[in-house]
Structure formats: structure tokens, C-alpha cells
CSV table of C-alpha atoms and ligand atoms in Angstrom, one decimal:
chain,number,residue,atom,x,y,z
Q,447,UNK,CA,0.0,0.0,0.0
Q,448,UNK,CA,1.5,3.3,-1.0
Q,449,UNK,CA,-0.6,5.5,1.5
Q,450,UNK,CA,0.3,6.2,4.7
Q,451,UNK,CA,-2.0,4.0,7.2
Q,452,UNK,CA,-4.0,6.9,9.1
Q,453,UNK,CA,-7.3,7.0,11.5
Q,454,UNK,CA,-10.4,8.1,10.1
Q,455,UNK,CA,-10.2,11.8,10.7
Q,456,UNK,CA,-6.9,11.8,8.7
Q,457,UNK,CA,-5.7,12.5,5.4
Q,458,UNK,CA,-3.2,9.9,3.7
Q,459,UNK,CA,-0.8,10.5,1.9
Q,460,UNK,CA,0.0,8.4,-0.9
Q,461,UNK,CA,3.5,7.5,-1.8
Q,462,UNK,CA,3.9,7.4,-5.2
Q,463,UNK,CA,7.9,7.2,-5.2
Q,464,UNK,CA,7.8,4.2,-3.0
Q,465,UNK,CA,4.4,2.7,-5.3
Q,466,UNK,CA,6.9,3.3,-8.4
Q,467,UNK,CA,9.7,1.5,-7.0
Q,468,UNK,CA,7.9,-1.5,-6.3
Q,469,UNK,CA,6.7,-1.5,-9.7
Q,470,UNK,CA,9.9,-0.5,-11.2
Q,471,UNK,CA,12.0,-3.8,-9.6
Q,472,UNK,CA,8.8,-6.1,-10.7
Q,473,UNK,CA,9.7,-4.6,-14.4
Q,474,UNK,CA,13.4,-5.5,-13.7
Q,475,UNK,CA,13.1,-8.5,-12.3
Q,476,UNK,CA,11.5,-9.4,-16.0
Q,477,UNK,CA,13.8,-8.1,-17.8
Q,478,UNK,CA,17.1,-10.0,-16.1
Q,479,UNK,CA,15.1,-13.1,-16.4
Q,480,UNK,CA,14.5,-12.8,-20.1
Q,481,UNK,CA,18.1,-11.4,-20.6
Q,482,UNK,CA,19.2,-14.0,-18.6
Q,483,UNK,CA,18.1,-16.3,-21.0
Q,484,UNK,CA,20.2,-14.3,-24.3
Q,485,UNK,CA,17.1,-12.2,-25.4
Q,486,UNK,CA,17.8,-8.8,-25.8
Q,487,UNK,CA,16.3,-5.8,-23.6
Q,488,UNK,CA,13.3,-3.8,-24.1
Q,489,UNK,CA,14.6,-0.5,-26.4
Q,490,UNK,CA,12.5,3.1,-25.5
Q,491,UNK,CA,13.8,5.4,-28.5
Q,492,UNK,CA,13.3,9.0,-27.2
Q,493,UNK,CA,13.5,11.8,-29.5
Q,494,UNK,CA,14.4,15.4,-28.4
Q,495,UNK,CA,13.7,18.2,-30.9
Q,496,UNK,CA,15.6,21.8,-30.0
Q,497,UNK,CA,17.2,22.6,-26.7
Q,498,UNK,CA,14.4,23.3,-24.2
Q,499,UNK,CA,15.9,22.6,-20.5
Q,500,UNK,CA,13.0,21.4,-19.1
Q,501,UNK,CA,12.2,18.5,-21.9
Q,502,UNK,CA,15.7,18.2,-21.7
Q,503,UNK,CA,15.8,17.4,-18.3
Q,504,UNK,CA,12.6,15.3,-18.5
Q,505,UNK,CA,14.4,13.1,-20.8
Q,506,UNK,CA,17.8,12.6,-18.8
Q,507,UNK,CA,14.7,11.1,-16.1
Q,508,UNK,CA,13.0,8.8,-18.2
Q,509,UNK,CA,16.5,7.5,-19.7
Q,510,UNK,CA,17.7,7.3,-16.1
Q,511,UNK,CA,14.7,5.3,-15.5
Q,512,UNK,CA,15.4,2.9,-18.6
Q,513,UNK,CA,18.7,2.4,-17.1
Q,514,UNK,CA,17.5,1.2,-13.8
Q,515,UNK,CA,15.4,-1.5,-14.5
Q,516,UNK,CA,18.0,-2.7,-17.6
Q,517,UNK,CA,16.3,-1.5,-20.9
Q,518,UNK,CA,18.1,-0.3,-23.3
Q,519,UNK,CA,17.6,3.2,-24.1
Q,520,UNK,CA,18.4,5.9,-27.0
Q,521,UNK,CA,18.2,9.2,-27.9
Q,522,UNK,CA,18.0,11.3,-31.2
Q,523,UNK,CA,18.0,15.0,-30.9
Q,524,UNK,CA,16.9,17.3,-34.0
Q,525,UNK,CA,17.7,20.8,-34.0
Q,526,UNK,CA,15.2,23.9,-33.0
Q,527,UNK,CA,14.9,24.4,-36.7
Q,528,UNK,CA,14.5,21.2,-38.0
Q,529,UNK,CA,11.7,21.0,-40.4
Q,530,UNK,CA,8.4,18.5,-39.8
Q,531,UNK,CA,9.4,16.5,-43.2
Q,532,UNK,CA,13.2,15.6,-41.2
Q,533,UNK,CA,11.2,14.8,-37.7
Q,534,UNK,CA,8.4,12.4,-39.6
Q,535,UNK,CA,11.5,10.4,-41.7
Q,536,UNK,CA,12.9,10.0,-38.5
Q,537,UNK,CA,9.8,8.6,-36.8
Q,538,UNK,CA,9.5,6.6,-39.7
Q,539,UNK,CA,13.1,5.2,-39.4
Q,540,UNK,CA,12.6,4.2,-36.0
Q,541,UNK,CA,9.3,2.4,-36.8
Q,542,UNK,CA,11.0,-0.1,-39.2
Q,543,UNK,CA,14.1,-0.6,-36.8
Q,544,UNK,CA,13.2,-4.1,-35.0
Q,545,UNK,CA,15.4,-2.9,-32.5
Q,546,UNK,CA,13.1,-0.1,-30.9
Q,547,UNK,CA,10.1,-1.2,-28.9
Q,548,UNK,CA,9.1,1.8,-27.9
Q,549,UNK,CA,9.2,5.8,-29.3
Q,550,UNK,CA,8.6,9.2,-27.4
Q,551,UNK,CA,8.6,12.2,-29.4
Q,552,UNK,CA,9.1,14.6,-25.6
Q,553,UNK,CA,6.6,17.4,-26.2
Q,554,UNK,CA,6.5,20.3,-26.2
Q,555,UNK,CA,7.4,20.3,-30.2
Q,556,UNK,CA,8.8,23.9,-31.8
Q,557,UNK,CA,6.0,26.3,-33.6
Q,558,UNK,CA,5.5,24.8,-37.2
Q,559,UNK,CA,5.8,21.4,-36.6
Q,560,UNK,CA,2.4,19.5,-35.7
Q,561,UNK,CA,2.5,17.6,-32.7
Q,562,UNK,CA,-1.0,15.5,-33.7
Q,563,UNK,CA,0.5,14.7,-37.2
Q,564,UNK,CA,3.9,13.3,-35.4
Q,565,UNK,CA,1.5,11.5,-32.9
Q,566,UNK,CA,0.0,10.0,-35.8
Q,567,UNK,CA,2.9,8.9,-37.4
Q,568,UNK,CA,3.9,6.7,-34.7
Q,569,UNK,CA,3.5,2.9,-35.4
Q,570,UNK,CA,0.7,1.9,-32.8
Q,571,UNK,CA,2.3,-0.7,-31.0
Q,572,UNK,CA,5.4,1.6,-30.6
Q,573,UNK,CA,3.6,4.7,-29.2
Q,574,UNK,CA,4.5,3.9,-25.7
Q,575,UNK,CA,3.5,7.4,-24.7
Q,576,UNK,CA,-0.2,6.5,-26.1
Q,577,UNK,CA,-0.2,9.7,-27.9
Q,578,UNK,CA,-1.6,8.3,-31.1
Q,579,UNK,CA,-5.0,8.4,-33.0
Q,580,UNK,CA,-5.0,4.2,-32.8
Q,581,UNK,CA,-4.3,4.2,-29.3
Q,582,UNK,CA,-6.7,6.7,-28.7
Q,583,UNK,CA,-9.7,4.9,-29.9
Q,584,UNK,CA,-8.9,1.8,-28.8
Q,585,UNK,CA,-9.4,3.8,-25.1
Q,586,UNK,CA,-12.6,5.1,-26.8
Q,587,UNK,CA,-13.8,2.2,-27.9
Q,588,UNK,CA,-13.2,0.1,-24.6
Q,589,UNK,CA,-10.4,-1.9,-26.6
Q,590,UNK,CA,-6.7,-2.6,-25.4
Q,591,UNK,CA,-3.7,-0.6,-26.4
Q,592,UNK,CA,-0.9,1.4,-25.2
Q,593,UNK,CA,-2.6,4.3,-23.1
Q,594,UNK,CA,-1.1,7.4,-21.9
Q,595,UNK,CA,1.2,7.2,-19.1
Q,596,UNK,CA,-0.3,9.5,-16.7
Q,597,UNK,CA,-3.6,8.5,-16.5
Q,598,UNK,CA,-2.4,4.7,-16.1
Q,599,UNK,CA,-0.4,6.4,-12.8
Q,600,UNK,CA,-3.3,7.6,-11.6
Q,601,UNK,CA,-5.4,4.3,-12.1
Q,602,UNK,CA,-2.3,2.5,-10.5
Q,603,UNK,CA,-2.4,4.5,-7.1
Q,604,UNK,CA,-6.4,4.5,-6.9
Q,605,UNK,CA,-6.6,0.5,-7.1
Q,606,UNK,CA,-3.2,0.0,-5.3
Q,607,UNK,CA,-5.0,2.7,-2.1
Q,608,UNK,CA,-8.3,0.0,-2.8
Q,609,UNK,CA,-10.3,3.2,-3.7
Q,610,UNK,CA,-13.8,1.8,-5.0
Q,611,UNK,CA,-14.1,3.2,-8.5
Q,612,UNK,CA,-17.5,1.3,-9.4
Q,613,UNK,CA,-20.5,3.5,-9.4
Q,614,UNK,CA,-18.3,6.2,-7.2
Q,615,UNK,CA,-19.0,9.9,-8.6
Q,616,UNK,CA,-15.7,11.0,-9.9
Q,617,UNK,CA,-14.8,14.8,-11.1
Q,618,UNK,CA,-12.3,15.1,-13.4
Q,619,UNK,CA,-10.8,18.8,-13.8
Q,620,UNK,CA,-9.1,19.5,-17.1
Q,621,UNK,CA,-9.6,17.9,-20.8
Q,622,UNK,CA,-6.0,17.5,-22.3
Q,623,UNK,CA,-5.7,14.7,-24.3
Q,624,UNK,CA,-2.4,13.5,-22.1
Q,625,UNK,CA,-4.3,13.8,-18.7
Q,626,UNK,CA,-8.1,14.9,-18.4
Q,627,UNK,CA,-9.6,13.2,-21.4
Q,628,UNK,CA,-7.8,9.6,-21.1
Q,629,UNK,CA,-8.3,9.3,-17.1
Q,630,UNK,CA,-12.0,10.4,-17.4
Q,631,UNK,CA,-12.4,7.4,-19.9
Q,632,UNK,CA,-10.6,5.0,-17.8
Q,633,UNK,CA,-12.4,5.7,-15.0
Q,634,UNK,CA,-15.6,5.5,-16.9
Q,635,UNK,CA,-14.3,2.2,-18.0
Q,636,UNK,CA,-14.7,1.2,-14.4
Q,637,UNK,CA,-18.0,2.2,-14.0
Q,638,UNK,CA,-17.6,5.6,-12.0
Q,639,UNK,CA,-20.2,7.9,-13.2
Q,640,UNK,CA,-17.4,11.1,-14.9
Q,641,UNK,CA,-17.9,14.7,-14.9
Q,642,UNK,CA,-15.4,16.4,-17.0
Q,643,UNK,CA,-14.8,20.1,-15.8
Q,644,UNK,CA,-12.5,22.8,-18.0
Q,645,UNK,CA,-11.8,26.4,-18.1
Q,646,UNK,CA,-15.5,27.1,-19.0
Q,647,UNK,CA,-16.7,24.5,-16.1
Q,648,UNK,CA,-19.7,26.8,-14.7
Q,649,UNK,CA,-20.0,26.2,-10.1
Q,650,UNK,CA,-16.6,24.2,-10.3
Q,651,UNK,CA,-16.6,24.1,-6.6
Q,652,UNK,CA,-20.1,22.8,-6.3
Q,653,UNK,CA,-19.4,19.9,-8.7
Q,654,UNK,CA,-15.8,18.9,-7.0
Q,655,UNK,CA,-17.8,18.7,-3.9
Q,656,UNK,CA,-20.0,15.5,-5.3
Q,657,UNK,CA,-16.9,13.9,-6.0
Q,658,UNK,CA,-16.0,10.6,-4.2
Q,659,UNK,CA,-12.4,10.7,-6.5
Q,660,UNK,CA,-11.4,13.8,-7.8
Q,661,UNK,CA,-8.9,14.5,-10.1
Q,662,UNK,CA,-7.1,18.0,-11.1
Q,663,UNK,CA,-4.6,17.8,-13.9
Q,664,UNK,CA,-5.4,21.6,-14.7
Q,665,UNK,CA,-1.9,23.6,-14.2
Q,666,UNK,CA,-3.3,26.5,-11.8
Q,667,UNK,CA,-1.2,26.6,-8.6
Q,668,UNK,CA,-4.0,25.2,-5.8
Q,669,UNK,CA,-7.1,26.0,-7.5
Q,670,UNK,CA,-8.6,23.6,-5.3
Q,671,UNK,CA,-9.7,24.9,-2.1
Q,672,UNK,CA,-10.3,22.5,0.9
Q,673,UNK,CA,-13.8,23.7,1.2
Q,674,UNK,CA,-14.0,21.9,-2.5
Q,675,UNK,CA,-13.7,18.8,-1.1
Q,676,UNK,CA,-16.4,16.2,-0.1
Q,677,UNK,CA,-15.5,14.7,3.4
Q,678,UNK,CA,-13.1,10.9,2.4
Q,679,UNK,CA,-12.8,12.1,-0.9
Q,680,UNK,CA,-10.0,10.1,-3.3
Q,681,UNK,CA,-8.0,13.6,-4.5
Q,682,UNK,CA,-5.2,13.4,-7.2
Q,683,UNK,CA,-3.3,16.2,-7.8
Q,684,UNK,CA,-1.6,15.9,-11.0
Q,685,UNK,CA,-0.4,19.8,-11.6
Q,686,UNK,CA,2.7,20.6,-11.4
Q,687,UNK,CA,3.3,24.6,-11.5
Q,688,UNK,CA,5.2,27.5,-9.3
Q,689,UNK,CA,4.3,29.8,-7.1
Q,690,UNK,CA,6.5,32.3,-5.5
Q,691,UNK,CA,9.4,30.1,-6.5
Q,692,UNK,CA,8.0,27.2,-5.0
Q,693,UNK,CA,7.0,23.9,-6.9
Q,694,UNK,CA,2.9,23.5,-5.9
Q,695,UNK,CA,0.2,21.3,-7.3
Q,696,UNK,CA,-3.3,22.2,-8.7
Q,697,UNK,CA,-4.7,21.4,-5.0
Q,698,UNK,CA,-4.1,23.1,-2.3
Q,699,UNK,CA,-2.2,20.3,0.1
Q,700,UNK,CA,-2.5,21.9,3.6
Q,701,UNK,CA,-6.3,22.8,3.3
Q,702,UNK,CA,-7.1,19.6,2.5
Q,703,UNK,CA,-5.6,17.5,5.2
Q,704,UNK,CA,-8.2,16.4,7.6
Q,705,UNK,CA,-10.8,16.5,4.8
Q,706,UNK,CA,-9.6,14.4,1.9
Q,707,UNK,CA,-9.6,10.5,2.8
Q,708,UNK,CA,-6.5,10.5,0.3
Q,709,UNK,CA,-4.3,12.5,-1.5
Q,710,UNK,CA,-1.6,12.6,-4.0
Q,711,UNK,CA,1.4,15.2,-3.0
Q,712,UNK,CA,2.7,17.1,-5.8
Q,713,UNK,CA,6.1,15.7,-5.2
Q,714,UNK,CA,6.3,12.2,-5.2
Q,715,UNK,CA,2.8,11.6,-5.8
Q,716,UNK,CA,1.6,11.3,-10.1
Q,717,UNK,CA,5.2,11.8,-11.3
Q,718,UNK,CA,6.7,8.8,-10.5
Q,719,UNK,CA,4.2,7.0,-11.5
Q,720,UNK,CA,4.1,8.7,-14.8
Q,721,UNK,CA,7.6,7.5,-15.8
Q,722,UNK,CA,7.0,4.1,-14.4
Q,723,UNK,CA,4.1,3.7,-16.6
Q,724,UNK,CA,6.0,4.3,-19.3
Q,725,UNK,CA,8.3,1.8,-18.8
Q,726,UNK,CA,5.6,-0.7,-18.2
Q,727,UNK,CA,4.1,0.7,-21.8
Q,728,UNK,CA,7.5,-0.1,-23.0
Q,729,UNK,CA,7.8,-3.9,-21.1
Q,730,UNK,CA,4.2,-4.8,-22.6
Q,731,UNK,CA,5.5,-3.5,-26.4
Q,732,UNK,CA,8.4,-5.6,-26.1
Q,733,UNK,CA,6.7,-8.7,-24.6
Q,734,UNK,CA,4.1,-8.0,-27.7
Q,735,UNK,CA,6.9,-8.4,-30.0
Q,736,UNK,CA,9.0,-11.2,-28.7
Q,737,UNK,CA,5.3,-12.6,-29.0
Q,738,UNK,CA,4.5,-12.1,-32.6
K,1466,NAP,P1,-3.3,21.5,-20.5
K,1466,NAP,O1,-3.2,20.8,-21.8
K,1466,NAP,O2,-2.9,22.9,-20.4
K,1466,NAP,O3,-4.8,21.3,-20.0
K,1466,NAP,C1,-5.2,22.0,-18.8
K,1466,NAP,C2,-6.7,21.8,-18.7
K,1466,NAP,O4,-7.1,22.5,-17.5
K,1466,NAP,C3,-7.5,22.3,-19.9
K,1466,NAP,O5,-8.5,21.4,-20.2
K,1466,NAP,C4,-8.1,23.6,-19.3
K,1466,NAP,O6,-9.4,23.9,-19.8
K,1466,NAP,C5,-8.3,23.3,-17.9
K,1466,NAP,N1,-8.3,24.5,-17.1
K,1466,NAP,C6,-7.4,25.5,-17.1
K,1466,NAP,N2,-7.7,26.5,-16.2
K,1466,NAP,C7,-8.8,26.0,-15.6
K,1466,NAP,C8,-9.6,26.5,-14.5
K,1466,NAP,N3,-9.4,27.7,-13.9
K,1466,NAP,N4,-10.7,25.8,-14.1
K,1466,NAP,C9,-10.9,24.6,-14.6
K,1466,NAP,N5,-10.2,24.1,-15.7
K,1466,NAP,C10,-9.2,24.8,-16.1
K,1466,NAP,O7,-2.4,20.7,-19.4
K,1466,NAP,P2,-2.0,19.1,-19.2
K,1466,NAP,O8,-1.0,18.8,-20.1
K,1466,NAP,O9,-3.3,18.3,-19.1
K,1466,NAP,O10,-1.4,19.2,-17.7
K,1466,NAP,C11,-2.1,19.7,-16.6
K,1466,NAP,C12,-1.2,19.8,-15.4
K,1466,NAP,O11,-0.7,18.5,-15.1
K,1466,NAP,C13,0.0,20.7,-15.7
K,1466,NAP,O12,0.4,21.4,-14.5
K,1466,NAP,C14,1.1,19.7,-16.1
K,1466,NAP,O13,2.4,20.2,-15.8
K,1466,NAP,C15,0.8,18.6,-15.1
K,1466,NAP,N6,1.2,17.2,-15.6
K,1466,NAP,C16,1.8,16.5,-14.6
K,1466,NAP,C17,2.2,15.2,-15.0
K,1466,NAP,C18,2.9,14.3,-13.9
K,1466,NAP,O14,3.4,13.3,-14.3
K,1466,NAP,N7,2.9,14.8,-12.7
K,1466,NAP,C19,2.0,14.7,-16.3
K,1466,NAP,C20,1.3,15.5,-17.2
K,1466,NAP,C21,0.9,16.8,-16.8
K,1466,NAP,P3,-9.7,24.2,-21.4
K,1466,NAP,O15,-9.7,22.9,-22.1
K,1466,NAP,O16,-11.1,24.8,-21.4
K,1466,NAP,O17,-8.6,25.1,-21.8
């Protein structure tokens, strides 16, 4: 269990670092056994396009990660000014290369290039980030696939914390198609009745307050208040913004302890889960190709 065990009257706190490891030496533990045996690791391709620190440094994370647990991992940077033509034959490239199970194109991309159209270029059972068109409706559609990583996080620490998801009211705040749209779906797929709230959401706070889970992947430093919260509520906060200085999530953390049955911290909370999802995209695209 990654939340802290607490009385009634208290918030936990779920540990999404220590939830993450856990996962992270079961993906290990496969991949020395199949190595062990002369297969070859799982291979996450990650492509950087121009110099932006922070994708920069989110990459160094996830090939840290691929590291850890023993995939193999490479990167391909393209220049700020490369054009959409040069990013597409490279997505292409890596499609065809047997050698790559997995490929993330790390986003934000640079003005002129398309980021749905490179999204789409990505062979389906490669598109580890779940980024795709194919991928996408297969969510839709109730079908299987390679979902985004996120979501699957959040899905992860909900069942992991034994938070009921059938017939529970959930609010989801935000409609990105990385975050809001994908984990409304999947919990819909577990039969919690979904409201999707966004910028033009009319009494916000009224309809978090229904909410048995509530999730905010919005991007506004604590827009929600504790006085949002219903009493026990499930909260995940998967914002990650700055406010004077200081990394904060979309909730506000101290104002809802004592109120929220459980919550995600902004810090070691969604994130670690994101990257280990990813990696678990990347084990189940490899173990689909060793299959076929
Ligand atoms: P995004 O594409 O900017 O989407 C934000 C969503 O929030 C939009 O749907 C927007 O509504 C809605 N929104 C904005 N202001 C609002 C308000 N005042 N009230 C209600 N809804 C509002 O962002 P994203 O990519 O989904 O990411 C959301 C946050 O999660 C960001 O802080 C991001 O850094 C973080 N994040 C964290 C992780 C992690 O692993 N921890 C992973 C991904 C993202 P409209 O659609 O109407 O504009």
C-alpha cells in the first residue's frame, strides 16, 4: 500500500515514489530473467527536438529510469529548426528498426511542426506514450492498447490505495488529451459515473464537492480549495506549476488534510508514476513483440 495508514479523521498520503519502486524492480526482475536467458532488452527510443531545458531534463529522467530496471535506451536529438518533413522520416526510421520497442517524441514540439500529425505517425504498438490516433480509440472504444502514461499512474495508485471506482461519482478537472480526457475514460471504464470540468466548467466548486475521486490535472497553482472537497474524498493532484518560487500542485495540500480520505502530494505523488508507466508501456511492447 503506497498511502500512509492513518485514523479516520486523517488525510493519507499516498507514496507514489515508493508505489513506483515497487513497480519498477517487478519490471526489472522481468527483464534480467528474459536477458538472462540471451534475449535482448526492451529499447524506449526517445527523440528530443531543439534545446528546451525542461524537456531536456525530463528526458535525462526517463533514460535514467530505462537504465535502472536494464532497458536499453536511445536518444535522437533534432535541432530547434529542424523542419516537420526531417522529424516524420525519422519517426519513420525508427518504426521499421526491429530494434526499438518503444518511441517518445518529448513534447513540447517547436512552432510549425504539428505535434497530432507526429503523434500519428507513430507505429501503434510503438507509441509507448499513447499519444496516437489508434491508441486513442482503442481507449474510446473500450479496446486494449498502449494508453497514456499518466492516466495509467493515476489508475495504479487508486486501485493500489483499494479506492472503490465502481458507481463512485468521480470529477475530473481538465480535458487535455495526455491527462483529463484519457483518465476520465478510464475511469468511466470502471463504471464511476465522470464529470469532466475545464476552463469554462460553470460552479466548479459545487461539482468537485460530489466527487468521491477527484482529479485535477489543470496547471493553476491550488485552485482547489479544501472547502472543494467532499468529506473521504479520493484527491489526485496531477499539476505541477510554481508559485512564489516554490514547486505547488493544482490542490491546495494543507487545506485539504483532515478533509480528503486521500491524496496525491505534488512531489512524489503522479510523477513517479508517470515515468513508471511508461516503462511498463515499454515492457508490454516488447513482450508484444518477442510474441508475434
Ligand atoms: P493542459 O493541456 O494545459 O490542460 C489543462 C486543462 O485545464 C484544460 O482542459 C483547461 O481547460 C483546464 N483549465 C485551465 N484552467 C482552468 C480553470 N481555472 N478551471 C478549470 N479548468 C481549467 O495541461 P495538461 O498537459 O493536461 O497538464 C495539466 C497539469 O498537469 C500541468 O500542470 C502539467 O504540468 C501537469 N502534468 C503532470 C504530470 C505528472 O506526471 N505529474 C503529467 C502530465 C501533466 P480548457 O480545455 O477549457 O482550456
Amino acid at each position: 500500500m503506497p498511502a500512509t495508514p492513518t485514523s479516520p479523521r486523517e488525510t493519507a498520503v499516498v507514496n507514489g515514489l515508493e508505489l513506483a519502486q515497487t513497480l519498477r524492480g517487478q519490471i526489472a526482475a522481468e527483464v534480467s530473467a528474459a536477458t538472462a536467458q540471451g534475449r535482448r532488452p526492451p529499447c524506449l527510443c526517445v527523440v528530443l527536438v531543439g534545446d528546451d531545458p525542461a524537456s531536456a531534463s525530463y528526458i535525462k529522467g526517463k533514460r535514467r529510469a530505462c537504465k535502472r530496471v536494464g532497458f536499453e535506451s536511445i536518444e535522437h536529438k533534432l535541432s530547434e529548426d529542424c523542419t516537420q518533413a526531417q522529424l516524420l522520416e525519422l519517426v519513420a526510421k525508427l518504426n521499421d528498426d526491429e530494434g526499438v520497442d518503444g518511441i517518445l517524441v518529448q513534447l513540447p514540439l517547436p512552432a510549425g511542426i504539428d505535434a497530432a500529425r507526429v503523434a500519428a505517425a507513430i507505429a501503434p504498438d510503438k507509441d509507448v506514450d499513447g499519444v496516437g490516433p489508434l491508441n486513442a480509440g482503442r481507449l474510446l472504444t473500450g479496446g486494449e492498447g498502449l494508453f497514456p502514461c499518466t492516466p495509467l499512474g493515476i489508475m495504479e495508485i487508486l486501485d493500489q490505495s483499494g479506492v472503490p471506482l465502481e458507481g463512485a461519482q468521480a470529477v475530473v478537472i481538465g480535458r487535455s488529451m495526455i491527462v483529463g480526457k484519457p483518465i476520465a475514460l478510464l475511469l468511466q471504464r470502471r463504471n464511476a459515473t465522470v464529470t469532466m470540468c475545464h476552463s469554462r466548467t460553470r460552479n466548479l466548486p459545487a461539482l468537485c464537492r460530489q466527487a468521491d475521486v477527484l482529479v485535477a490535472g489543470v496547471g493553476v497553482p491550488k485552485l482547489v480549495q479544501g472547502d472543494w472537497i467532499k468529506p473521504g474524498a479520493a484527491v489526485i493532484d496531477v499539476g505541477v506549476t510554481h508559485l512564489d518560487g516554490e514547486p505547488v500542485g493544482d490542490v491546495d495540500f494543507d487545506a485539504a488534510q483532515g478533509i480528503a480520505g486521500l491524496i496525491t502530494p505534488h512531489r512524489r505523488g503522479v510523477g513517479p508514476m508517470t515515468i513508471t508507466m511508461l516503462l511498463r508501456n515499454t515492457l508490454r511492447a516488447w513482450q508484444e513483440r518477442n510474441r508475434s
